[in-house]
C-alpha positions as a printed NumPy array, in Angstrom:
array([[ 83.907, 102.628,  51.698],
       [ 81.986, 104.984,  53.261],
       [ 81.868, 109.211,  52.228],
       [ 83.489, 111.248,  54.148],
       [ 80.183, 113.599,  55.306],
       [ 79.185, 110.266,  56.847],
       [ 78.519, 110.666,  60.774],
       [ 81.271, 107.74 ,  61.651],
       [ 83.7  , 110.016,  60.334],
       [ 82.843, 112.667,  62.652],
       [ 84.524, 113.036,  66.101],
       [ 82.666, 112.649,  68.489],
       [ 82.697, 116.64 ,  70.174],
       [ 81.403, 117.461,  66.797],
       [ 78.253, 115.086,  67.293],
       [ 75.078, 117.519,  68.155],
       [ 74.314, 115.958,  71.733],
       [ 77.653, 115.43 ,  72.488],
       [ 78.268, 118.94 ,  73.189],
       [ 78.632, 120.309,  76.718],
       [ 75.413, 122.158,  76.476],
       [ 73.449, 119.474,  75.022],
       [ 75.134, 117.022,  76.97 ],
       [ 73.628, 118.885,  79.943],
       [ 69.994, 119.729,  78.292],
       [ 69.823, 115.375,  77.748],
       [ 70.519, 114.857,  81.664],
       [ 67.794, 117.394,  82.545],
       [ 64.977, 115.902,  80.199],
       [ 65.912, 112.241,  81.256],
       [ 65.948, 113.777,  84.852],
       [ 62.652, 115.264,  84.14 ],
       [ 60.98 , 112.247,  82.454],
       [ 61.846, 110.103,  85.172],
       [ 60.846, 112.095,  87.73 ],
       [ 57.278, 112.25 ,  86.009],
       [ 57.14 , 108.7  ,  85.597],
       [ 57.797, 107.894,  89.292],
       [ 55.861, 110.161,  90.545],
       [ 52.823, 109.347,  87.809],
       [ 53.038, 105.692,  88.995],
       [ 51.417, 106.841,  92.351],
       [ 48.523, 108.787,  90.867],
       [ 48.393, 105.556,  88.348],
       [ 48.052, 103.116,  90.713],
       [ 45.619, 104.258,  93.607],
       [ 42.473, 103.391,  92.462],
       [ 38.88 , 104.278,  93.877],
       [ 37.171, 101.064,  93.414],
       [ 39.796,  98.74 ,  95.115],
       [ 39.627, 101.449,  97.76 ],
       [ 35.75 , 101.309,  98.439],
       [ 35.92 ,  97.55 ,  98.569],
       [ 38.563,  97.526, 101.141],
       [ 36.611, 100.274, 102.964],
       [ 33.277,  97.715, 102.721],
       [ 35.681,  94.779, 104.223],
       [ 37.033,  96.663, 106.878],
       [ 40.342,  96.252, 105.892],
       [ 41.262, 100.551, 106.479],
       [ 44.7  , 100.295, 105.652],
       [ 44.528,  99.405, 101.826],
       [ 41.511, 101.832, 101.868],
       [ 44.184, 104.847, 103.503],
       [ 46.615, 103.983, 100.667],
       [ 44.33 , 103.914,  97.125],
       [ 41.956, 107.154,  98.877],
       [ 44.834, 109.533, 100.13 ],
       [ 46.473, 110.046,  96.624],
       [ 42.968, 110.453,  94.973],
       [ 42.035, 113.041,  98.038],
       [ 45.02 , 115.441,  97.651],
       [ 44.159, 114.949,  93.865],
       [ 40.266, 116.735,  94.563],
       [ 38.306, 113.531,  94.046],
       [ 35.405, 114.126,  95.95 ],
       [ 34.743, 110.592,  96.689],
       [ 37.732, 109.473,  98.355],
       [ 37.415, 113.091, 100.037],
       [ 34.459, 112.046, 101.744],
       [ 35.606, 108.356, 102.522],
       [ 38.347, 109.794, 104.342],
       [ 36.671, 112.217, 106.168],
       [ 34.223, 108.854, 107.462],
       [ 37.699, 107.486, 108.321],
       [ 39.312, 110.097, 110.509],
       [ 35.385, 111.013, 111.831],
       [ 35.132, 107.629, 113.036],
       [ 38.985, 106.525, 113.919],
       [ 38.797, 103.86 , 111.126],
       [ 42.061, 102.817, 110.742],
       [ 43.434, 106.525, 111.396],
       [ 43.397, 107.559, 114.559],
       [ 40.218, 109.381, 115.291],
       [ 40.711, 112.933, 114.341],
       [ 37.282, 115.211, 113.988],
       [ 39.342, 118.305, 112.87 ],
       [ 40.846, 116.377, 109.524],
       [ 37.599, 114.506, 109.247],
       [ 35.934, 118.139, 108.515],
       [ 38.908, 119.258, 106.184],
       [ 38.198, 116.321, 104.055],
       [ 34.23 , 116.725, 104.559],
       [ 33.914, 120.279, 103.853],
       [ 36.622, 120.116, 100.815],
       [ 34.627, 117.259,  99.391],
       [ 30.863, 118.883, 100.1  ],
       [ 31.951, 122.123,  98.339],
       [ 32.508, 119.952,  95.145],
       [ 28.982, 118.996,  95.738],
       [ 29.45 , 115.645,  97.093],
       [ 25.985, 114.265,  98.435],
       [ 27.438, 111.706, 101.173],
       [ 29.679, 114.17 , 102.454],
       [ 26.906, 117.055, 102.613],
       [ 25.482, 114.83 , 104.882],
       [ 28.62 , 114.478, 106.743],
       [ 28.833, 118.142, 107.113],
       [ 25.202, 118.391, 108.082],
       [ 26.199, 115.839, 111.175],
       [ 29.379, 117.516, 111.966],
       [ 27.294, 120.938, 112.564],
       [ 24.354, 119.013, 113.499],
       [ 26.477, 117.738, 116.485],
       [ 28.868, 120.051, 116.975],
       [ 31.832, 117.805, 115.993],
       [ 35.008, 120.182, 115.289],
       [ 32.387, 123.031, 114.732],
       [ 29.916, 124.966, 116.985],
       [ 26.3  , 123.398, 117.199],
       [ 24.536, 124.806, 114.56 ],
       [ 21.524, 123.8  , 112.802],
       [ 20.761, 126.077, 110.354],
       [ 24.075, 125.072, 108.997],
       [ 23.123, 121.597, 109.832],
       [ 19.983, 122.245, 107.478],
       [ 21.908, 123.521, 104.697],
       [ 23.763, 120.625, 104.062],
       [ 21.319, 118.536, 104.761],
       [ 18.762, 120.496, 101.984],
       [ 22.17 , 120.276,  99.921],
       [ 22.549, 116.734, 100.38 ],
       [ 18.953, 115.978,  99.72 ],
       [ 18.514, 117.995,  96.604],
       [ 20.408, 115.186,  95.319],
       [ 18.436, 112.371,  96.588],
       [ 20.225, 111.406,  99.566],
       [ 17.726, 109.19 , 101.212],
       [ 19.815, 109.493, 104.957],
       [ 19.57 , 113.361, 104.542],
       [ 16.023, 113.566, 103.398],
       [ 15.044, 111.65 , 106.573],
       [ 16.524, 114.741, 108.252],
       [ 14.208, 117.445, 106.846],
       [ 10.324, 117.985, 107.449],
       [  7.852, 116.771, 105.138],
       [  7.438, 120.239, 103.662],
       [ 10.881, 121.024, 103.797],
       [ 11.556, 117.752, 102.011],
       [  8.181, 118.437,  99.418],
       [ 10.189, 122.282,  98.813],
       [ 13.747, 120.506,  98.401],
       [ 11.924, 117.523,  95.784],
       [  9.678, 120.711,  94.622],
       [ 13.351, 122.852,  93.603],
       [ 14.539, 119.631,  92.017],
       [ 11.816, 119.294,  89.545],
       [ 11.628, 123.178,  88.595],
       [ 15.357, 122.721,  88.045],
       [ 14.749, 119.872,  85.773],
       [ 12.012, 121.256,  84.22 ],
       [ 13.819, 124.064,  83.089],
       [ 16.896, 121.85 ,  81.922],
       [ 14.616, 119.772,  80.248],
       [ 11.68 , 122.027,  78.529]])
């Protein structure tokens, strides 16, 4: 026989979490959780790598899908991929004014490809005006990281100052 302070004597409006109030507290946490889970499962799944190699094959659409969720995250990377996408219409329709929002959020993180991307866009006056001091900038930016396409956009002694910076910068990281 069981005692009776045992919980299968209790009724079951005298159980904790069977109370109105708690009753209403366990909907809003399993609410909550599962709302997190879902929505986790997107963020979980794109992935930059499958994206890149569907980029490389040409096959945009699988590229959209694992970037975008990474993008409106703030990773750089699939910043810049999508701003190569909507510059060039690949597999988006061609849109220069998104292509710079995704450029310019991606080159402010410091992203070396899409430095470069800004230093065409103002270079060539795509979505901004022509402007190549600005062009420069991101180009110097771009190449102060090694970026072999934007270093073939500066002057030798630009290019010898930018490399020159670099190794001051190191130097002074480094002893």
């Amino acid at each position: 026989q069981t005692s009776p302070l045992s919980p299968f004597h209790l009724s079951i409006p005298d159980i904790l979490c069977q109370t109105p109030p708690m009753k209403n507290l366990t909907a809003i946490i399993c609410l909550t959780v599962a709302v997190l889970l879902g929505s986790a499962g997107v963020v979980w799944s794109a992935d930059f790598q499958k994206g890149l190699a569907a980029f490389k094959s040409g096959d945009f659409a699988t590229a959209l899908r694992e970037f975008k969720p990474l993008a409106g995250q703030g990773d750089a990377r699939a910043q810049g991929r999508l701003g190569l996408m909507y510059r060039g219409g690949l597999g988006v329709p061609k849109d220069i004014k998104t292509a710079l929002k995704w450029f310019r959020l991606s080159a402010e993180q410091g992203h070396f490809g899409a430095q470069y991307g800004m230093g065409q866009m103002y270079e060539k006056g795509l979505g901004v005006p022509k402007d190549g001091k600005t062009a420069l900038k991101w180009y110097k930016l771009s190449a102060a990281q090694g970026f072999f396409l934007a270093e073939r956009k500066l002057s030798p002694s630009m290019l010898a100052n930018v490399r020159n910076k670099k190794l001051k910068t190191a130097r002074g990281i480094w002893g």
